[in-house]
PDB file of C-alpha atoms in Angstrom:
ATOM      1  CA  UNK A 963      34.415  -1.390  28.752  1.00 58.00           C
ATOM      2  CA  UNK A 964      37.476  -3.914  27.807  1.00 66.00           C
ATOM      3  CA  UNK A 965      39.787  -4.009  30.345  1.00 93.00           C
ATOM      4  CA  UNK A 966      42.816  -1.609  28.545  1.00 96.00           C
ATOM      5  CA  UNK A 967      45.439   0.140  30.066  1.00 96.00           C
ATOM      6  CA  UNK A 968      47.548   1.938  28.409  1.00 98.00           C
ATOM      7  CA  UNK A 969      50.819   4.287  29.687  1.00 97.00           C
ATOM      8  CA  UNK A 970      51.372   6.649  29.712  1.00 98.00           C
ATOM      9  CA  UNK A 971      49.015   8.583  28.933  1.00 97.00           C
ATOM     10  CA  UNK A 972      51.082  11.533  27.560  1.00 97.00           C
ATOM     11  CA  UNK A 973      54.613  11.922  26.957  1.00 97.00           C
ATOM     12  CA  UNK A 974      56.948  14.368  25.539  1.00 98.00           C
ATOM     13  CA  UNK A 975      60.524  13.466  24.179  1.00 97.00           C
ATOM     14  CA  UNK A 976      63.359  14.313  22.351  1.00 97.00           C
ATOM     15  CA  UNK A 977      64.272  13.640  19.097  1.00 97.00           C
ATOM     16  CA  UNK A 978      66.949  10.808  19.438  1.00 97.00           C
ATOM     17  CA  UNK A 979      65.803   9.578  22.637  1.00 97.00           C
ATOM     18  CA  UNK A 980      63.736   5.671  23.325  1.00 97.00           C
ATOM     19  CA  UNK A 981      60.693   5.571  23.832  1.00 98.00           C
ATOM     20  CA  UNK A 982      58.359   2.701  25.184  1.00 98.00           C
ATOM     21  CA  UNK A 983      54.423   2.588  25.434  1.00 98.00           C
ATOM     22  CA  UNK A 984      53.181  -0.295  26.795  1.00 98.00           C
ATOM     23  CA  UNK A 985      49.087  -1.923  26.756  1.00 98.00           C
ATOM     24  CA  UNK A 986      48.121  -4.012  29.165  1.00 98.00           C
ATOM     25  CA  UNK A 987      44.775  -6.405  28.853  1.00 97.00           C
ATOM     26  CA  UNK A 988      42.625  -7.658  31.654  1.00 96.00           C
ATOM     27  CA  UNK A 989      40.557 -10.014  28.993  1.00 93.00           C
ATOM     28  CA  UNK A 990      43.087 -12.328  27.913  1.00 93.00           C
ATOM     29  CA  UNK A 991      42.261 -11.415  24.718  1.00 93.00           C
ATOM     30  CA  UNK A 992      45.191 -13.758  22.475  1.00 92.00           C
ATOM     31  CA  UNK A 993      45.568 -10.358  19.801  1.00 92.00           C
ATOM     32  CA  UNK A 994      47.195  -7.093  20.474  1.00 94.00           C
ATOM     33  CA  UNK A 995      47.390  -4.235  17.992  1.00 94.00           C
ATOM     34  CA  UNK A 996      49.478  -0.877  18.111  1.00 97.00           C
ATOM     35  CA  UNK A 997      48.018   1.470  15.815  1.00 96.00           C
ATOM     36  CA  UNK A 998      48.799   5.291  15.519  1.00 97.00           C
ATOM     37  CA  UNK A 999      46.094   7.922  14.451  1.00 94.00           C
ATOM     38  CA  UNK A1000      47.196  10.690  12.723  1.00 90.00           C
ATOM     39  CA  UNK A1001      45.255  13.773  10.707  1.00 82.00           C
ATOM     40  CA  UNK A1002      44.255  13.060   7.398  1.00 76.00           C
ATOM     41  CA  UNK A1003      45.420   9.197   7.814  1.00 79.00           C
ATOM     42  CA  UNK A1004      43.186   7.779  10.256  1.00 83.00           C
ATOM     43  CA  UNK A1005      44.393   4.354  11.950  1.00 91.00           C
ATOM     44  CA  UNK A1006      47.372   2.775  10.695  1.00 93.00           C
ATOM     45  CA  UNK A1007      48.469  -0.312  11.789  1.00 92.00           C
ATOM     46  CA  UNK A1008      52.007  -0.761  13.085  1.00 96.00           C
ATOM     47  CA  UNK A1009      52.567  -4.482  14.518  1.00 95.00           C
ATOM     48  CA  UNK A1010      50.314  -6.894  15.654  1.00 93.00           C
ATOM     49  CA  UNK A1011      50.588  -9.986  17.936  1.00 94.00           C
ATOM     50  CA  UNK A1012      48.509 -13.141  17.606  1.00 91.00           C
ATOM     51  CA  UNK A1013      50.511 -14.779  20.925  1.00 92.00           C
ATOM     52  CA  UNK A1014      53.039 -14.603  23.445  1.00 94.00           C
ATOM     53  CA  UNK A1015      56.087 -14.354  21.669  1.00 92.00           C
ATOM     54  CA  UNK A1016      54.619 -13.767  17.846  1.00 94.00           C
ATOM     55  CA  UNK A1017      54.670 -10.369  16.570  1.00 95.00           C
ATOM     56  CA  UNK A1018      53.905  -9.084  12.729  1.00 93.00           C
ATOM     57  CA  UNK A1019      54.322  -6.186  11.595  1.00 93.00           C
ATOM     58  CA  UNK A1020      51.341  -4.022  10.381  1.00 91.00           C
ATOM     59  CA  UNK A1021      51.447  -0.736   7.300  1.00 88.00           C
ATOM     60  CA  UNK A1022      53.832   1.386   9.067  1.00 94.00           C
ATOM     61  CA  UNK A1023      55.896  -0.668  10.782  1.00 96.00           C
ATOM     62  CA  UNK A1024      59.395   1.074  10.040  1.00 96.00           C
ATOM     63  CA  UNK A1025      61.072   2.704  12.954  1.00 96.00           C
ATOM     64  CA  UNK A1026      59.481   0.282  15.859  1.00 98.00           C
ATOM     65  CA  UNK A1027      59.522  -2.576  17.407  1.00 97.00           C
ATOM     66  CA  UNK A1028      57.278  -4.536  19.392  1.00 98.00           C
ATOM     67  CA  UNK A1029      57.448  -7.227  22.406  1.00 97.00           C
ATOM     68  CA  UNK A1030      54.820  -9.844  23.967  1.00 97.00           C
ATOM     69  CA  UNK A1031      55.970 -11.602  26.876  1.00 96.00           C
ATOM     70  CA  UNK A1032      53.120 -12.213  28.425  1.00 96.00           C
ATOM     71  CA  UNK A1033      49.483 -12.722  27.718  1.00 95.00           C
ATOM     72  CA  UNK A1034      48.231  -9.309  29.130  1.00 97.00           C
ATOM     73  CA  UNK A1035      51.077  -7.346  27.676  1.00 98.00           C
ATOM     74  CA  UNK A1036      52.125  -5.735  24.549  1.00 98.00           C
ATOM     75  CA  UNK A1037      55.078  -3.291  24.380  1.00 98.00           C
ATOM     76  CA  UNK A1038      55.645  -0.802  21.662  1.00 98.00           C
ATOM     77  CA  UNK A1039      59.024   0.836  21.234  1.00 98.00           C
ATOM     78  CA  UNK A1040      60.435   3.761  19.372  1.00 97.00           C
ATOM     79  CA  UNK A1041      64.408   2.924  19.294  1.00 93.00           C
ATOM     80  CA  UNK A1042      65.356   6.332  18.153  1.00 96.00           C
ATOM     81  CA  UNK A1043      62.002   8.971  18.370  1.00 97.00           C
ATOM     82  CA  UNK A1044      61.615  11.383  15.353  1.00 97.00           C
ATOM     83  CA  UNK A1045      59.488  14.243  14.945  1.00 97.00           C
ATOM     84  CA  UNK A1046      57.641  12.121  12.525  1.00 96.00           C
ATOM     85  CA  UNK A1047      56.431   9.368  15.049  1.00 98.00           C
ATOM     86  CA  UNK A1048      54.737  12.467  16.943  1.00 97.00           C
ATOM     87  CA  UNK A1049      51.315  10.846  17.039  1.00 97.00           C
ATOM     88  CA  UNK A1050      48.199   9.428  19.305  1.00 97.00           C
ATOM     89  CA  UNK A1051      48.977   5.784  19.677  1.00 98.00           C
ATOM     90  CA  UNK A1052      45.947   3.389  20.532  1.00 97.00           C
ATOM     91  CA  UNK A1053      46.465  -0.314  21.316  1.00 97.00           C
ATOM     92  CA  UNK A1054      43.779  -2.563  20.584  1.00 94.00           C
ATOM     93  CA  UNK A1055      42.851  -6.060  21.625  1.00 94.00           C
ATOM     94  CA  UNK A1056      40.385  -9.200  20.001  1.00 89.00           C
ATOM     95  CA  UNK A1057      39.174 -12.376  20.711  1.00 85.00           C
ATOM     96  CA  UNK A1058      39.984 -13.744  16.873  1.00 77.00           C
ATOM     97  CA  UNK A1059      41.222 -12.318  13.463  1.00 69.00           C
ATOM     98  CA  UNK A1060      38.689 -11.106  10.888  1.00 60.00           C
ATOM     99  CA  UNK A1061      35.813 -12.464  13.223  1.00 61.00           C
ATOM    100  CA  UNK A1062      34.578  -9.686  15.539  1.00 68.00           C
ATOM    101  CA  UNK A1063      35.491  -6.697  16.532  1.00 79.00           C
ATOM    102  CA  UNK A1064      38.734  -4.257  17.897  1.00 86.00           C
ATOM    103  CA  UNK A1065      38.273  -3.070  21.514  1.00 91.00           C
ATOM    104  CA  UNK A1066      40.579  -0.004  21.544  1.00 94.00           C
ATOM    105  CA  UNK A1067      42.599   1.742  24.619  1.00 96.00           C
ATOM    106  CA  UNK A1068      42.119   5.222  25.421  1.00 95.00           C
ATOM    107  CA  UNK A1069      45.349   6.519  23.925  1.00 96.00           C
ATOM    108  CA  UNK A1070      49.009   7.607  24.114  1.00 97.00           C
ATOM    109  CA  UNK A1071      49.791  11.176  22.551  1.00 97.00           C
ATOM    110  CA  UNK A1072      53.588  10.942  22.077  1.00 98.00           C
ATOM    111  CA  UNK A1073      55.072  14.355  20.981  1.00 97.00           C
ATOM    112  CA  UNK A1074      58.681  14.421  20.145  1.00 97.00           C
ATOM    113  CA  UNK A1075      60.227  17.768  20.171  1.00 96.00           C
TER     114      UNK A1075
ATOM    115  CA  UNK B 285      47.627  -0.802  -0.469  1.00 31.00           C
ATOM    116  CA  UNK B 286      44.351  -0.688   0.615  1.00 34.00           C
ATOM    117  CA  UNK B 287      42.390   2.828   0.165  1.00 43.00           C
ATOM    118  CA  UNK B 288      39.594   3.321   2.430  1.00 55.00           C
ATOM    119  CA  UNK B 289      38.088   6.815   1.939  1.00 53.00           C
ATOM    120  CA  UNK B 290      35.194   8.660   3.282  1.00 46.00           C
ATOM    121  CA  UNK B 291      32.993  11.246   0.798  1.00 47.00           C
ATOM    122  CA  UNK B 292      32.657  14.372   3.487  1.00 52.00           C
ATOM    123  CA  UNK B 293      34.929  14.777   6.203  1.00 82.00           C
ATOM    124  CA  UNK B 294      31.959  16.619   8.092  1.00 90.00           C
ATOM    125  CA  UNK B 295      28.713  15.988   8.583  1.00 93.00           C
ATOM    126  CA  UNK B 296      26.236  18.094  10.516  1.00 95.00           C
ATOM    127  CA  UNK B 297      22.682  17.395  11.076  1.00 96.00           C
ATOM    128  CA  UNK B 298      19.767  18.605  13.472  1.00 97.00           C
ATOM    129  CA  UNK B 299      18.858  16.879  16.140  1.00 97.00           C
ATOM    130  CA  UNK B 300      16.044  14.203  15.496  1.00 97.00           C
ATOM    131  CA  UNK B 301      17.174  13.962  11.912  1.00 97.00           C
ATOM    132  CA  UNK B 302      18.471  10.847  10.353  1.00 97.00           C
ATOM    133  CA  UNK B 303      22.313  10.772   9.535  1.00 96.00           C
ATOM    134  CA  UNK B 304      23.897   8.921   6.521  1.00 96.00           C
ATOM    135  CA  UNK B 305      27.857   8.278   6.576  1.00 95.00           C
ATOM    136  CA  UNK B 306      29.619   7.034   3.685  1.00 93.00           C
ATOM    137  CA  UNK B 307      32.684   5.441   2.865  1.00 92.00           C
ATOM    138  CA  UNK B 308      34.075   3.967  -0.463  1.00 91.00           C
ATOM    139  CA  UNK B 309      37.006   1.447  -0.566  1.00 89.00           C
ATOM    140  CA  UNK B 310      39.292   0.131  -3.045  1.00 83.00           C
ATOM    141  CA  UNK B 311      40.001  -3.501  -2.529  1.00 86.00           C
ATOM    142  CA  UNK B 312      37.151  -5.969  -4.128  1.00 86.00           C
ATOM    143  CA  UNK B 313      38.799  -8.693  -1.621  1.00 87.00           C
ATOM    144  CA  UNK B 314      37.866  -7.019   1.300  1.00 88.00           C
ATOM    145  CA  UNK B 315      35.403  -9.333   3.133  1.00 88.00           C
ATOM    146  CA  UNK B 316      34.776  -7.589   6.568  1.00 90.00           C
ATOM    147  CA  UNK B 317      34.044  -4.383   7.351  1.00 93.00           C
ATOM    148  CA  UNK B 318      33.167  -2.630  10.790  1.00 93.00           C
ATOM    149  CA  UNK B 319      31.911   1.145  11.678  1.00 95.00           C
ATOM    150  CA  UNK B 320      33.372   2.651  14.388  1.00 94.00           C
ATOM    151  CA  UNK B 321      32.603   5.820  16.852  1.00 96.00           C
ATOM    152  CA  UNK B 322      35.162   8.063  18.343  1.00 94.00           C
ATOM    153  CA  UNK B 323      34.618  10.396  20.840  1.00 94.00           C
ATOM    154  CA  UNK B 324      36.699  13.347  21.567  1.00 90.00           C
ATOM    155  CA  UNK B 325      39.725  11.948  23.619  1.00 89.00           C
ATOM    156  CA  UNK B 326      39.000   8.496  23.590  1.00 92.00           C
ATOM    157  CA  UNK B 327      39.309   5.479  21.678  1.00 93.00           C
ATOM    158  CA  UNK B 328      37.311   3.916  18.864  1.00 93.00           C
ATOM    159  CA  UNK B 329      34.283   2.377  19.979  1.00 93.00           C
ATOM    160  CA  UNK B 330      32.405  -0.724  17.863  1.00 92.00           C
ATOM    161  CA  UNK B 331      29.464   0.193  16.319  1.00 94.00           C
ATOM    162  CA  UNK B 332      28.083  -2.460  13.955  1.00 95.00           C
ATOM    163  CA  UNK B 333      30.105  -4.587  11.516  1.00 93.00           C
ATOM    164  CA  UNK B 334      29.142  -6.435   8.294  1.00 94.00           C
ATOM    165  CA  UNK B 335      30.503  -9.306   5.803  1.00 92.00           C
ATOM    166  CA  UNK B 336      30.752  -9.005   2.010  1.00 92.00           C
ATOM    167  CA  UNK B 337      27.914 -11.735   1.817  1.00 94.00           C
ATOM    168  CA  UNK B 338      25.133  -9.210   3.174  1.00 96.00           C
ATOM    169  CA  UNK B 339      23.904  -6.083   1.834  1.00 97.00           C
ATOM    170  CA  UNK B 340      22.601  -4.624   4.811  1.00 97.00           C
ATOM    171  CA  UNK B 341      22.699  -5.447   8.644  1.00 97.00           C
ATOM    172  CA  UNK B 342      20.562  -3.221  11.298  1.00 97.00           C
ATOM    173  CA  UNK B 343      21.837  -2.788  14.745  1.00 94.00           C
ATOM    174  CA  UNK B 344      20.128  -0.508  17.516  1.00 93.00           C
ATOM    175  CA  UNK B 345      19.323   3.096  15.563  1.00 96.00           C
ATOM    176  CA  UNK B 346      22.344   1.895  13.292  1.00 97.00           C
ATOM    177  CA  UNK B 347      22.117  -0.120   9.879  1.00 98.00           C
ATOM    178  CA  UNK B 348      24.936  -0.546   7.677  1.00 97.00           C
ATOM    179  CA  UNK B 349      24.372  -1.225   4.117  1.00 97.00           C
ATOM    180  CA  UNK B 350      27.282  -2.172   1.584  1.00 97.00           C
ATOM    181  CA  UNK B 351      27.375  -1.978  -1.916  1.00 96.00           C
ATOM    182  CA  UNK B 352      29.899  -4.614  -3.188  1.00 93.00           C
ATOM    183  CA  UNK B 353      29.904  -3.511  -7.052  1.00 93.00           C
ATOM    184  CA  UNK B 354      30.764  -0.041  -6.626  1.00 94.00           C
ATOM    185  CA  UNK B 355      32.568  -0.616  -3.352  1.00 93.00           C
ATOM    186  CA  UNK B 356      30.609   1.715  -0.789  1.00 94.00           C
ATOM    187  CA  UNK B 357      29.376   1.290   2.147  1.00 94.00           C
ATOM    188  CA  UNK B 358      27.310   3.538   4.699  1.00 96.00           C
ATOM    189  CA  UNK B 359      26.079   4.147   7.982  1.00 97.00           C
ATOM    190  CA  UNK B 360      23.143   5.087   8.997  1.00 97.00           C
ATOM    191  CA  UNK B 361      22.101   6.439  12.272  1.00 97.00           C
ATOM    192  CA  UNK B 362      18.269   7.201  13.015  1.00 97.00           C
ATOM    193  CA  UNK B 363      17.337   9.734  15.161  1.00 97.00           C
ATOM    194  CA  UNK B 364      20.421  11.252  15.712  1.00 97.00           C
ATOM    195  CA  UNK B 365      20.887  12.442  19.313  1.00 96.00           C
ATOM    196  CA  UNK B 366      23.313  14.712  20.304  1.00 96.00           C
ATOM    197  CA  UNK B 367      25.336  11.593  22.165  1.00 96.00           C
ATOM    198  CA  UNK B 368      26.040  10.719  18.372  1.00 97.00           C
ATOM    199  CA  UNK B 369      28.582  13.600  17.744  1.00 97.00           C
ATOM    200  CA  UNK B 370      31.644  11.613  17.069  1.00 96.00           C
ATOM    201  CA  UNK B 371      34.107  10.889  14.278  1.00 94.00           C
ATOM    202  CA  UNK B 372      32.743   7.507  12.561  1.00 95.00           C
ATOM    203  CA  UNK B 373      35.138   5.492  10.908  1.00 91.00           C
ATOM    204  CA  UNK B 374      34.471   2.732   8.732  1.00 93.00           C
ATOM    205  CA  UNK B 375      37.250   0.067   8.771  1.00 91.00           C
ATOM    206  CA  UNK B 376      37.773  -3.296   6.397  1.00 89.00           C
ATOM    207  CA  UNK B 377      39.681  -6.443   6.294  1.00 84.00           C
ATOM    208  CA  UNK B 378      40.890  -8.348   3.197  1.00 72.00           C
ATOM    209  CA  UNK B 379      43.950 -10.217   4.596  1.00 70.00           C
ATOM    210  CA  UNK B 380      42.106 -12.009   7.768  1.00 66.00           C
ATOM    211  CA  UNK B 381      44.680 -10.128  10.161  1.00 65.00           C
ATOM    212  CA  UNK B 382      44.901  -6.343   8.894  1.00 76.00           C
ATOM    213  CA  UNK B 383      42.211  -3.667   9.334  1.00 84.00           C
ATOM    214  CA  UNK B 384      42.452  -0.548   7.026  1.00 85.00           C
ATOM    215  CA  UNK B 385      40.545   2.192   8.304  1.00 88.00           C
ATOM    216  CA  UNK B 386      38.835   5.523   7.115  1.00 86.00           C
ATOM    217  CA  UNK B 387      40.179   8.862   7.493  1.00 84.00           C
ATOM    218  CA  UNK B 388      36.670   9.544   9.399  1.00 89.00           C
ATOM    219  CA  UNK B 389      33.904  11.641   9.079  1.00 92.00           C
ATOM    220  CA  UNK B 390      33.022  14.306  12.054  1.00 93.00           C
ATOM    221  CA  UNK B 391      29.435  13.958  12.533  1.00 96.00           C
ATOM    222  CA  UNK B 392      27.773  17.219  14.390  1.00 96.00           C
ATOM    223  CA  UNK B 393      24.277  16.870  15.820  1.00 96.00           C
ATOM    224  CA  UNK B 394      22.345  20.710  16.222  1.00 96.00           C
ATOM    225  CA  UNK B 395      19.927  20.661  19.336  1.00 92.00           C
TER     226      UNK B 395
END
């Protein structure tokens, strides 16, 4: 299995309240992908990176933001949570763009109350 | 966007039997395309993947085959064991950095 943490695990919030996820990658893989998985949507992307420092955003990229400071990480941030980013979040990882494939994490279920 | 849809949200077959996923998508510029298996609290998992200049690619009791003028594509496992009860998703790129995946199909093998 890739080497892919992600924490936690499980969280529960508030509406209102920050939230932060964060993947970490033992492959030093150069991409990083936050994606949520929702019922009746499947995977959506939300931002990608493609290096330290470069970030894009992905489909549903409104109401987050994402940071890579270093190789192994990639942070994923809800400024403000709403009941509407309640959701499992998976972070992927890849050796290239549109050349092989996705190794995911195991998940973070976020619910905000 | 892009519209990646699957024809049967479930799928159940006896064990032994041969299973057959499909999935249709939208975008004639998609040029990548990759199945993967999700089991119950975990993450996707790679199954086999394929590029718009094949029609068909065969893994290990997997083979993919696309259909680039009606946009479909399928999986299909042989032998399905009961290990195969998953969600599949199929999954394609057009853009070189964006995948655009399935809404899944949950596949349950009878013993």
């Amino acid at each position: 299995d890739a080497g892919i943490t992600q924490s936690p695990r499980h969280k529960v919030t508030e509406t209102g309240t920050p939230v932060t996820l964060r993947c970490h990658q033992t492959e030093n893989h150069r991409y990083m992908y936050w994606y949520r998985q929702d019922p009746g949507h499947g995977l959506r992307l939300i931002h990608y990176s493609y290096g330290v420092k470069d970030t894009d955003k992905g489909e549903v990229s409104d109401g987050y933001s994402v940071s890579r400071s270093k190789t192994e990480d990639f942070l994923l941030t809800l400024e403000s949570a709403t009941s509407s980013q309640t959701s499992v979040y998976f972070c992927a990882i890849s050796e290239s763009i549109n050349a092989g494939e996705l190794f995911f994490g195991e998940g973070s279920r976020l619910t905000v109350l | 966007g892009e519209s990646v849809g699957l024809h049967l949200p479930t799928l159940s077959v006896q064990e032994g039997d041969n299973s057959i996923i499909n999935c249709a998508y939208s975008n004639s510029a998609s040029d990548y395309f990759i199945w993967y298996k999700q089991e119950s609290g975990k993450g996707p998992q790679f199954i086999i993947d394929i590029r718009s200049n094949m029609d068909k690619r065969q893994g290990q009791r997997v083979t993919v085959l696309l259909n680039k003028t009606v946009k479909h594509l399928s999986l299909q496992i042989a032998a399905t064991q009961p290990g195969d009860s998953a969600v599949y998703f199929c999954a394609e790129d057009s853009t070189g950095n964006q995948f655009y995946f399935g809404t899944g199909t949950s596949l349950t093998v009878i013993p």
